[in-house]
Short mmCIF file of C-alpha atoms and ligand atoms in Angstrom, two decimals:
data_model
loop_
_atom_site.label_atom_id
_atom_site.label_comp_id
_atom_site.label_asym_id
_atom_site.label_seq_id
_atom_site.Cartn_x
_atom_site.Cartn_y
_atom_site.Cartn_z
CA UNK A 1 0.22 -0.22 -0.11
CA UNK A 2 1.24 3.42 -0.91
CA UNK A 3 1.58 6.36 1.67
CA UNK A 4 -1.31 8.15 0.15
CA UNK A 5 -3.34 5.07 0.30
CA UNK A 6 -2.64 4.12 4.09
CA UNK A 7 -3.56 8.41 4.67
CA UNK A 8 -6.72 7.83 2.67
CA UNK A 9 -7.65 4.68 5.01
CA UNK A 10 -6.43 6.48 8.22
CA UNK A 11 -8.63 9.45 7.53
CA UNK A 12 -11.68 6.75 6.90
CA UNK A 13 -11.27 5.26 10.28
CA UNK A 14 -11.04 8.17 12.16
CA UNK A 15 -13.52 10.50 9.96
CA UNK A 16 -16.09 10.29 12.79
CA UNK A 17 -14.08 10.94 16.01
CA UNK A 18 -14.38 14.94 16.52
CA UNK A 19 -12.13 14.63 19.45
CA UNK A 20 -9.27 14.20 17.15
CA UNK A 21 -9.58 17.40 15.68
CA UNK A 22 -8.16 16.61 11.87
CA UNK A 23 -6.29 19.38 10.04
CA UNK A 24 -4.70 19.19 6.62
CA UNK A 25 -4.68 23.19 5.74
CA UNK A 26 -1.50 23.51 3.45
CA UNK A 27 -0.22 26.38 5.79
CA UNK A 28 -0.76 24.58 8.88
CA UNK A 29 1.05 21.36 7.59
CA UNK A 30 3.94 23.60 7.15
CA UNK A 31 4.05 25.24 10.78
CA UNK A 32 3.65 21.99 12.19
CA UNK A 33 6.51 20.58 10.32
CA UNK A 34 8.86 23.30 11.69
CA UNK A 35 11.05 23.98 15.05
CA UNK A 36 13.75 26.44 15.94
CA UNK A 37 15.94 24.33 13.80
CA UNK A 38 16.88 27.63 11.73
CA UNK A 39 19.48 28.16 14.16
CA UNK A 40 21.85 25.62 12.78
CA UNK A 41 22.77 26.52 9.33
CA UNK A 42 23.83 22.54 8.97
CA UNK A 43 20.67 21.65 10.28
CA UNK A 44 18.29 24.02 8.06
CA UNK A 45 19.05 23.06 4.23
CA UNK A 46 18.48 19.02 5.70
CA UNK A 47 14.92 19.64 7.43
CA UNK A 48 13.27 22.19 5.28
CA UNK A 49 11.61 19.79 2.97
CA UNK A 50 10.22 17.51 5.55
CA UNK A 51 6.12 18.25 5.63
CA UNK A 52 3.37 16.30 7.87
CA UNK A 53 0.64 15.11 5.61
CA UNK A 54 -1.96 15.50 8.47
CA UNK A 55 -2.16 17.54 12.21
CA UNK A 56 -4.49 15.91 15.14
CA UNK A 57 -4.85 18.08 18.13
CA UNK A 58 -6.45 15.16 20.47
CA UNK A 59 -8.77 16.62 23.16
CA UNK A 60 -8.21 13.26 25.48
CA UNK A 61 -6.09 10.19 26.36
CA UNK A 62 -8.83 7.89 24.65
CA UNK A 63 -8.50 10.07 21.37
CA UNK A 64 -5.07 9.62 21.58
CA UNK A 65 -5.15 5.61 21.75
CA UNK A 66 -7.61 5.88 18.86
CA UNK A 67 -4.93 7.69 16.90
CA UNK A 68 -2.21 5.67 17.84
CA UNK A 69 -4.13 2.32 16.82
CA UNK A 70 -5.31 3.47 13.78
CA UNK A 71 -1.50 4.95 12.63
CA UNK A 72 -0.12 1.49 13.26
CA UNK A 73 -3.12 -0.22 11.68
CA UNK A 74 -2.00 1.64 8.61
CA UNK A 75 1.58 2.09 9.29
CA UNK A 76 1.80 5.90 9.44
CA UNK A 77 4.63 7.71 10.99
CA UNK A 78 3.66 9.67 13.80
CA UNK A 79 5.49 12.80 15.59
CA UNK A 80 4.34 14.56 18.84
CA UNK A 81 4.51 17.96 18.91
CA UNK A 82 4.42 20.19 21.67
CA UNK A 83 5.05 24.11 20.99
CA UNK A 84 7.67 23.22 18.39
CA UNK A 85 10.67 25.07 20.13
CA UNK A 86 13.02 22.78 20.13
CA UNK A 87 16.66 23.55 18.24
CA UNK A 88 17.46 20.34 16.51
CA UNK A 89 14.49 19.49 13.96
CA UNK A 90 13.11 17.45 17.27
CA UNK A 91 9.45 17.49 16.10
CA UNK A 92 10.18 17.80 12.31
CA UNK A 93 8.60 14.77 10.86
CA UNK A 94 11.61 13.56 8.67
CA UNK A 95 9.34 10.83 7.05
CA UNK A 96 6.08 12.81 6.89
CA UNK A 97 2.57 11.16 8.25
CA UNK A 98 1.02 12.35 11.24
CA UNK A 99 2.09 15.18 13.57
CA UNK A 100 0.08 14.87 16.73
CA UNK A 101 0.02 18.27 18.94
CA UNK A 102 -0.44 17.68 22.84
CA UNK A 103 -1.86 21.18 23.52
CA UNK A 104 -5.31 19.78 23.61
CA UNK A 105 -4.09 17.66 26.81
CA UNK A 106 -3.06 20.63 29.56
CA UNK A 107 -4.86 19.68 32.54
CA UNK A 108 -3.00 19.60 36.15
CA UNK A 109 -4.42 16.55 37.22
CA UNK A 110 -3.08 16.29 40.91
CA UNK A 111 -1.09 18.73 43.11
CA UNK A 112 -0.07 17.19 46.61
CA UNK A 113 0.51 19.91 48.92
CA UNK A 114 2.63 18.16 51.09
CA UNK A 115 5.04 16.58 49.15
CA UNK A 116 4.68 19.43 46.33
CA UNK A 117 4.55 16.60 43.87
CA UNK A 118 2.29 17.63 40.75
CA UNK A 119 1.06 15.36 37.93
CA UNK A 120 0.05 17.02 34.59
CA UNK A 121 -0.97 16.59 31.05
CA UNK A 122 1.89 16.81 28.64
CA UNK A 123 0.37 20.16 26.34
CA UNK A 124 0.70 22.39 29.85
CA UNK A 125 2.57 24.88 29.11
CA UNK A 126 5.54 25.40 31.81
CA UNK A 127 4.45 29.51 32.67
CA UNK A 128 0.83 28.09 33.12
CA UNK A 129 2.21 25.12 35.22
CA UNK A 130 4.48 27.38 37.45
CA UNK A 131 1.98 29.94 37.84
CA UNK A 132 -0.36 27.48 39.58
CA UNK A 133 2.78 25.69 41.40
CA UNK A 134 3.03 29.82 43.02
CA UNK A 135 -0.58 29.63 43.95
CA UNK A 136 0.69 26.62 46.60
CA UNK A 137 4.05 28.43 47.40
CA UNK A 138 5.99 25.66 45.01
CA UNK A 139 7.83 26.43 41.70
CA UNK A 140 9.55 24.52 38.91
CA UNK A 141 12.78 23.00 39.52
CA UNK A 142 14.20 23.55 35.69
CA UNK A 143 13.03 25.26 33.46
CA UNK A 144 14.11 25.90 29.82
CA UNK A 145 14.59 30.01 29.08
CA UNK A 146 11.44 29.26 26.59
CA UNK A 147 9.69 28.38 29.60
CA UNK A 148 6.57 31.18 28.85
CA UNK A 149 5.72 29.22 25.40
CA UNK A 150 7.29 25.54 26.05
CA UNK A 151 4.93 22.46 26.99
CA UNK A 152 5.73 20.48 30.24
CA UNK A 153 6.01 17.30 27.70
CA UNK A 154 8.51 18.71 25.41
CA UNK A 155 10.43 20.13 27.86
CA UNK A 156 10.87 16.35 29.44
CA UNK A 157 10.91 14.56 26.11
CA UNK A 158 13.40 17.46 24.18
CA UNK A 159 15.02 19.54 26.62
CA UNK A 160 17.77 18.59 29.03
CA UNK A 161 18.06 21.81 31.54
CA UNK A 162 18.34 25.58 32.05
CA UNK A 163 16.98 27.73 34.76
CA UNK A 164 17.51 26.27 37.79
CA UNK A 165 20.42 23.47 36.44
CA UNK A 166 22.83 25.55 38.77
CA UNK A 167 20.61 23.98 41.96
CA UNK A 168 18.77 20.99 40.99
CA UNK A 169 21.45 19.83 37.88
CA UNK A 170 19.55 18.14 34.99
CA UNK A 171 16.03 16.80 33.68
CA UNK A 172 18.18 13.36 33.48
CA UNK A 173 19.36 13.58 37.11
CA UNK A 174 17.40 11.21 39.43
CA UNK A 175 14.39 12.57 41.26
CA UNK A 176 13.11 15.49 38.82
CA UNK A 177 10.79 12.55 36.41
CA UNK A 178 8.90 10.38 39.00
CA UNK A 179 6.36 8.84 36.79
CA UNK A 180 4.89 8.55 33.00
CA UNK A 181 1.53 7.87 31.62
CA UNK A 182 2.28 6.64 27.95
CA UNK A 183 0.33 5.62 25.13
CA UNK A 184 2.03 2.88 23.28
CA UNK A 185 2.49 2.54 19.06
CA UNK A 186 0.20 -0.48 18.63
CA UNK A 187 -2.81 -1.78 17.32
CA UNK A 188 -4.78 -2.06 20.55
CA UNK A 189 -2.91 1.17 22.71
CA UNK A 190 -3.95 1.75 25.67
CA UNK A 191 -2.01 3.84 28.28
CA UNK A 192 0.54 2.78 30.77
CA UNK A 193 1.86 3.78 34.30
CA UNK A 194 5.19 3.87 34.31
CA UNK A 195 7.09 4.03 38.02
CA UNK A 196 10.35 6.42 38.16
CA UNK A 197 12.71 3.89 36.74
CA UNK A 198 10.80 2.75 33.86
CA UNK A 199 9.95 6.61 32.81
CA UNK A 200 13.98 7.13 32.62
CA UNK A 201 14.04 5.95 29.18
CA UNK A 202 11.47 8.17 27.63
CA UNK A 203 13.19 11.10 29.40
CA UNK A 204 14.97 12.85 26.44
CA UNK A 205 14.16 10.49 24.04
CA UNK A 206 12.71 13.04 21.83
CA UNK A 207 9.09 11.30 21.62
CA UNK A 208 10.99 8.08 19.77
CA UNK A 209 9.01 5.92 22.60
CA UNK A 210 5.86 6.47 23.48
CA UNK A 211 3.21 9.40 23.24
CA UNK A 212 3.30 10.95 26.88
CA UNK A 213 -0.35 11.79 28.21
CA UNK A 214 0.78 12.53 31.69
CA UNK A 215 4.09 13.23 34.09
CA UNK A 216 4.60 13.19 37.34
CA UNK A 217 7.17 15.62 38.78
CA UNK A 218 8.81 17.11 41.92
CA UNK A 219 9.03 20.78 42.44
CA UNK A 220 10.72 23.23 44.86
CA UNK A 221 9.25 25.51 47.81
CA UNK A 222 9.08 28.81 45.81
CA UNK A 223 11.53 31.85 46.14
CA UNK A 224 11.07 35.43 45.52
CA UNK A 225 14.12 35.34 43.32
CA UNK A 226 15.98 38.70 42.80
CA UNK A 227 17.74 39.52 39.64
CA UNK A 228 21.05 40.71 40.37
CA UNK A 229 23.59 41.74 37.74
CA UNK A 230 27.22 41.96 38.52
CA UNK A 231 29.98 43.73 35.99
CA UNK A 232 33.89 43.15 35.87
CA UNK A 233 36.05 45.20 33.44
CA UNK A 234 38.04 41.55 33.13
CA UNK A 235 36.61 38.61 31.94
CA UNK A 236 39.17 36.56 34.27
CA UNK A 237 37.45 38.41 37.28
CA UNK A 238 33.95 37.88 35.80
CA UNK A 239 34.71 33.83 35.59
CA UNK A 240 36.26 34.18 39.29
CA UNK A 241 33.20 35.86 40.37
CA UNK A 242 30.99 33.77 38.67
CA UNK A 243 32.37 30.53 40.54
CA UNK A 244 32.61 32.25 43.85
CA UNK A 245 29.14 32.83 43.57
CA UNK A 246 28.10 29.06 42.37
CA UNK A 247 30.75 27.66 45.17
CA UNK A 248 28.96 29.61 48.11
CA UNK A 249 26.04 28.72 50.34
CA UNK A 250 23.53 31.64 48.51
CA UNK A 251 20.46 30.14 46.42
CA UNK A 252 20.92 30.61 43.24
CA UNK A 253 18.66 29.94 40.45
CA UNK A 254 20.58 31.27 37.50
CA UNK A 255 24.30 32.56 36.98
CA UNK A 256 24.89 33.60 33.08
CA UNK A 257 28.39 35.34 32.38
CA UNK A 258 28.19 37.03 28.71
CA UNK A 259 30.92 38.99 27.54
CA UNK A 260 30.94 42.25 26.59
CA UNK A 261 30.73 41.82 23.00
CA UNK A 262 27.72 39.56 23.70
CA UNK A 263 26.12 41.64 26.28
CA UNK A 264 26.52 44.95 23.78
CA UNK A 265 24.07 42.99 21.22
CA UNK A 266 21.28 42.13 23.43
CA UNK A 267 18.17 43.97 24.65
CA UNK A 268 19.71 46.26 27.51
CA UNK A 269 17.16 44.93 30.20
CA UNK A 270 20.12 44.50 32.28
CA UNK A 271 21.18 47.82 32.18
CA UNK A 272 22.93 49.82 29.76
CA UNK A 273 25.92 47.91 28.36
CA UNK A 274 29.44 50.55 28.99
CA UNK A 275 31.98 47.90 27.67
CA UNK A 276 31.82 45.50 30.78
CA UNK A 277 31.39 41.88 30.86
CA UNK A 278 28.10 41.27 32.89
CA UNK A 279 26.94 37.95 35.31
CA UNK A 280 22.89 37.60 35.27
CA UNK A 281 21.97 36.25 38.26
CA UNK A 282 18.69 34.87 40.10
CA UNK A 283 19.46 35.24 44.07
CA UNK A 284 17.39 34.16 47.17
CA UNK A 285 16.95 37.85 48.95
CA UNK A 286 18.82 36.58 51.79
CA UNK A 287 21.91 35.99 49.95
CA UNK A 288 22.40 39.60 48.02
CA UNK A 289 24.22 41.08 50.94
CA UNK A 290 27.00 37.91 50.50
CA UNK A 291 27.27 38.53 46.61
CA UNK A 292 27.66 42.19 47.36
CA UNK A 293 30.47 40.93 49.32
CA UNK A 294 32.02 38.58 46.97
CA UNK A 295 31.62 41.22 44.09
CA UNK A 296 33.06 43.66 46.17
CA UNK A 297 36.14 41.87 46.81
CA UNK A 298 36.88 41.16 42.97
CA UNK A 299 36.48 45.39 42.76
CA UNK A 300 33.18 44.44 40.39
CA UNK A 301 29.83 46.46 40.67
CA UNK A 302 26.62 44.65 41.88
CA UNK A 303 23.31 45.59 40.98
CA UNK A 304 19.84 44.46 42.47
CA UNK A 305 17.24 45.29 39.98
CA UNK A 306 14.87 43.54 42.20
CA UNK A 307 12.21 40.78 42.29
CA UNK A 308 11.34 39.18 39.03
CA UNK A 309 8.41 40.12 37.28
CA UNK A 310 6.89 37.59 35.68
CA UNK A 311 4.30 39.53 33.46
CA UNK A 312 6.64 41.38 31.92
CA UNK A 313 8.59 38.99 29.58
CA UNK A 314 12.20 40.87 29.48
CA UNK A 315 13.42 39.31 32.66
CA UNK A 316 17.11 38.48 32.92
CA UNK A 317 15.70 34.85 32.15
CA UNK A 318 14.78 35.95 28.85
CA UNK A 319 18.27 36.80 28.31
CA UNK A 320 20.02 33.61 29.87
CA UNK A 321 20.49 29.84 28.11
CA UNK A 322 19.69 29.68 24.46
CA UNK A 323 17.35 33.25 24.52
CA UNK A 324 21.19 34.90 24.33
CA UNK A 325 21.60 33.00 20.90
CA UNK A 326 17.95 34.44 19.80
CA UNK A 327 18.88 37.69 20.70
CA UNK A 328 22.30 37.44 19.23
CA UNK A 329 21.18 36.18 16.18
CA UNK A 330 18.24 39.44 15.90
CA UNK A 331 21.07 41.77 16.10
CA UNK A 332 23.04 40.57 13.51
CA UNK A 333 22.33 37.35 11.27
CA UNK A 334 25.24 35.13 10.64
CA UNK A 335 25.89 33.92 14.15
CA UNK A 336 25.27 30.56 15.30
CA UNK A 337 26.14 28.56 18.62
CA UNK A 338 27.70 25.41 20.02
CA UNK A 339 27.03 23.66 23.63
CA UNK A 340 29.77 22.43 26.33
CA UNK A 341 30.97 21.49 29.42
CA UNK A 342 33.92 23.31 29.75
CA UNK A 343 37.48 21.28 31.57
CA UNK A 344 38.63 22.57 34.78
CA UNK A 345 40.53 25.02 35.01
CA UNK A 346 38.12 27.03 32.91
CA UNK A 347 39.92 29.85 31.61
CA UNK A 348 43.11 28.37 29.75
CA UNK A 349 41.05 26.30 27.69
CA UNK A 350 38.65 29.62 26.91
CA UNK A 351 41.99 32.07 26.38
CA UNK A 352 43.82 29.37 24.15
CA UNK A 353 40.20 29.07 22.13
CA UNK A 354 40.19 32.63 21.95
CA UNK A 355 43.91 33.29 20.75
CA UNK A 356 42.83 30.60 17.90
CA UNK A 357 39.36 31.61 17.00
CA UNK A 358 39.47 35.46 17.72
CA UNK A 359 35.89 37.18 17.57
CA UNK A 360 34.38 34.39 15.60
CA UNK A 361 34.11 32.83 18.88
CA UNK A 362 32.24 35.10 21.78
CA UNK A 363 31.95 33.54 25.19
CA UNK A 364 28.23 32.81 27.21
CA UNK A 365 28.80 30.59 30.04
CA UNK A 366 25.92 29.07 32.11
CA UNK A 367 27.06 27.52 35.68
CA UNK A 368 25.01 24.27 36.30
CA UNK A 369 25.31 21.24 38.91
CA UNK A 370 27.01 18.62 36.99
CA UNK A 371 27.08 15.49 39.49
CA UNK A 372 26.80 17.42 42.25
CA UNK A 373 29.15 19.33 41.35
CA UNK A 374 29.41 23.28 40.06
CA UNK A 375 30.62 23.23 36.86
CA UNK A 376 30.85 25.97 33.97
CA UNK A 377 28.54 25.19 31.01
CA UNK A 378 29.36 27.26 27.75
CA UNK A 379 26.85 28.27 24.81
CA UNK A 380 29.53 30.35 23.07
CA UNK A 381 28.21 32.24 19.83
CA UNK A 382 29.68 31.20 16.47
CA UNK A 383 30.25 33.34 13.47
CA UNK A 384 29.19 30.45 10.94
CA UNK A 385 31.82 30.07 8.09
CA UNK A 386 30.61 26.80 6.99
CA UNK A 387 30.44 23.27 8.09
CA UNK A 388 33.63 22.37 7.70
CA UNK A 389 35.49 25.25 10.27
CA UNK A 390 32.50 24.54 12.53
CA UNK A 391 33.77 20.79 12.66
CA UNK A 392 37.27 21.92 13.32
CA UNK A 393 36.05 24.31 16.31
CA UNK A 394 34.15 21.67 17.82
CA UNK A 395 37.50 19.54 17.42
CA UNK A 396 39.36 21.97 18.71
CA UNK A 397 37.22 22.63 21.92
CA UNK A 398 37.08 18.74 21.97
CA UNK A 399 41.62 18.66 22.02
CA UNK A 400 41.29 21.62 25.40
CA UNK A 401 38.98 19.44 27.18
CA UNK A 402 35.52 20.44 26.70
CA UNK A 403 32.73 17.90 26.37
CA UNK A 404 30.88 19.03 23.36
CA UNK A 405 27.12 18.49 23.12
CA UNK A 406 26.47 19.00 19.25
CA UNK A 407 23.61 21.18 18.24
CA UNK A 408 24.17 20.28 14.80
CA UNK A 409 22.63 17.02 14.50
CA UNK A 410 19.03 15.23 14.71
CA UNK A 411 19.84 11.94 16.83
CA UNK A 412 19.27 12.15 20.76
CA UNK A 413 22.39 10.11 20.68
CA UNK A 414 24.32 12.56 18.91
CA UNK A 415 23.24 15.64 20.09
CA UNK A 416 24.38 13.85 23.86
CA UNK A 417 27.18 12.06 24.45
CA UNK A 418 27.40 9.74 21.25
CA UNK A 419 26.59 6.79 22.88
CA UNK A 420 23.29 4.35 22.58
CA UNK A 421 21.39 4.03 25.24
CA UNK A 422 20.11 0.47 25.31
CA UNK A 423 17.08 1.25 27.70
CA UNK A 424 16.08 3.84 25.26
CA UNK A 425 15.55 1.54 22.36
CA UNK A 426 14.35 -1.24 24.34
CA UNK A 427 11.52 1.05 25.42
CA UNK A 428 11.40 1.79 21.52
CA UNK A 429 11.06 -2.12 20.87
CA UNK A 430 8.07 -2.25 24.21
CA UNK A 431 5.82 1.08 23.32
CA UNK A 432 6.71 1.26 19.55
CA UNK A 433 7.56 -1.93 18.05
CA UNK A 434 7.10 -1.19 14.10
CA UNK A 435 9.33 2.19 14.34
CA UNK A 436 6.84 4.69 13.57
CA UNK A 437 7.15 7.15 16.26
CA UNK A 438 9.48 10.45 15.18
CA UNK A 439 11.47 8.03 12.59
CA UNK A 440 15.03 8.73 12.08
CA UNK A 441 15.57 10.38 15.26
CA UNK A 442 16.90 7.38 17.49
CA UNK A 443 20.19 6.16 16.28
CA UNK A 444 20.36 3.40 18.56
CA UNK A 445 17.40 2.10 16.92
CA UNK A 446 18.10 2.71 13.20
CA UNK A 447 21.53 0.83 14.00
CA UNK A 448 19.34 -2.02 15.58
CA UNK A 449 17.60 -2.32 12.42
CA UNK A 450 20.53 -2.25 10.26
CA UNK A 451 22.16 -4.94 12.21
CA UNK A 452 19.08 -7.33 12.27
C1 FAD B 501 15.42 30.71 22.32
C2 FAD B 501 15.50 29.22 22.81
C3 FAD B 501 16.08 28.85 24.10
C4 FAD B 501 15.80 27.93 24.64
N1 FAD B 501 16.72 27.61 26.08
C5 FAD B 501 16.39 25.85 26.42
C6 FAD B 501 16.79 25.85 27.97
O1 FAD B 501 17.14 26.79 28.43
N2 FAD B 501 16.94 24.30 28.18
C7 FAD B 501 16.46 23.28 27.26
O2 FAD B 501 16.36 22.48 27.61
N3 FAD B 501 15.93 23.72 25.73
C8 FAD B 501 15.88 24.99 25.26
N4 FAD B 501 15.65 25.02 24.23
C9 FAD B 501 14.90 24.05 23.46
C10 FAD B 501 13.01 23.78 23.56
O3 FAD B 501 12.94 25.36 23.66
C11 FAD B 501 13.05 23.24 25.09
O4 FAD B 501 13.61 22.27 25.26
C12 FAD B 501 11.75 23.20 25.35
O5 FAD B 501 11.47 22.62 26.37
C13 FAD B 501 10.92 22.26 24.17
O6 FAD B 501 9.53 22.46 24.71
P1 FAD B 501 8.41 22.30 23.67
O7 FAD B 501 6.89 22.33 24.04
O8 FAD B 501 8.73 23.54 22.09
O9 FAD B 501 8.57 20.98 22.69
P2 FAD B 501 9.12 20.69 21.17
O10 FAD B 501 9.71 21.22 20.57
O11 FAD B 501 7.10 20.75 20.66
O12 FAD B 501 8.98 19.20 21.26
C14 FAD B 501 10.67 18.81 21.90
C15 FAD B 501 10.45 16.98 21.41
O13 FAD B 501 9.69 16.63 22.58
C16 FAD B 501 9.05 15.66 21.66
N5 FAD B 501 7.67 15.51 22.68
C17 FAD B 501 7.00 16.26 22.64
N6 FAD B 501 5.62 16.34 23.63
C18 FAD B 501 6.21 14.69 23.75
C19 FAD B 501 4.94 14.00 24.24
N7 FAD B 501 3.84 14.03 24.89
N8 FAD B 501 5.31 12.79 24.04
C20 FAD B 501 6.56 12.34 23.56
N9 FAD B 501 7.43 13.09 22.76
C21 FAD B 501 6.85 14.45 23.16
C22 FAD B 501 8.91 16.23 20.35
O14 FAD B 501 8.49 14.98 19.67
C23 FAD B 501 10.46 16.47 20.36
O15 FAD B 501 11.11 15.45 20.01
C24 FAD B 501 15.37 26.40 23.80
C25 FAD B 501 14.98 26.77 22.15
C26 FAD B 501 15.00 28.09 22.01
C27 FAD B 501 14.51 28.44 20.72
#
């Protein structure tokens, strides 16, 4: 049967299920076939032609089950999409088929006021969930800088960390994701409840091994985070103060460092750029005086901009993580970026790379907790001079001891440590035995298929 025939048969089977909200308007098919992969000039030409053939926005878990069963019966690929803000083409349907929007499923199902544990449907926006949690004096532990639009399901299936990573590490660290509800791609699809251990294999799997219909997450007591900036004349001082802040006993939710030449191309929400390098911090109110002392010790200036205003959309959060790249590209197209964990000590490697690459590599750092230790992650801005030079730059970073997480590739593994996770592949065998979910994104599955 051709794909066209399979789609016709699928539509025939689903025609009377209004809860599936089927759409095939060409504009909608195009919109739902793209995400923020255009940050990568390597991915852009590779993904531009991929197109969904049908879009569905199920309104209930029962409708998701019917959609999954029908796609399996007719051999039609299915790619799940939240807000579509991923940077690596995570929700681009490489082989066409159905794109399933999760935004029809956005209920907060359960909140335990004693433990703070929340169970939520995948299409709930992170901003909405955070707002609801704050009513109960709780907050999300980890958020991407796209938290205003990103969905909870998209963050867990496609993201890794961000705001909060200095305190709470990364999404795949044990203790964040406590359970999942998942609908398999089988002809008798019925949702399964997964405990914390089973859920691990679907965390950061790009929706290749099961449709997530609910997530159970831990949360944190809410803090009235203050926005604090520290300006330093010298980059070495900026890095030293950043590390001193991270190693102090002060509670931080964000610790970003921007070189002066990055800062001057960003919106002026953190105050005017005066040729200084700047740290952007979210700090618990009881720690501001201590950070003032640390800054003064290095001859740096600290500014307390006051508590965050969540209504405004122009906070320090929106200058951090990949929002730095967003603003840089808006001010001057032609920049792309890399992601890496810097070696320790950080400065010699940064200096050596600067000596070689000059102003084609500008530093943007984020403090993170990596396996319990404070480490420096970098999302440097890179002037695009072609794929060969980008590869050379990544090799050079590795030669200086950095662990590179390549944002210019489409598979789960190649954007991570490069190794196949057998548990992710086994979960795909269990929940998507015909390999129909987001095809082409799990290298371990493709290699397994090639070897059998
Ligand atoms: C400016 C900018 C800044 C960013 N900053 C960060 C950051 O700080 N940290 C970070 O980690 N990422 C960041 N990202 C990437 C992205 O925004 C986040 O990972 C975000 O959480 C993705 O959510 P989404 O709803 O847009 O997911 P989508 O892009 O829609 O989906 C992401 C992946 O999850 C899968 N998926 C979605 N829902 C489900 C489901 N219910 N079941 C199974 N699979 C599912 C999709 O198939 C896809 O593979 C940034 C991107 C941009 C453009």
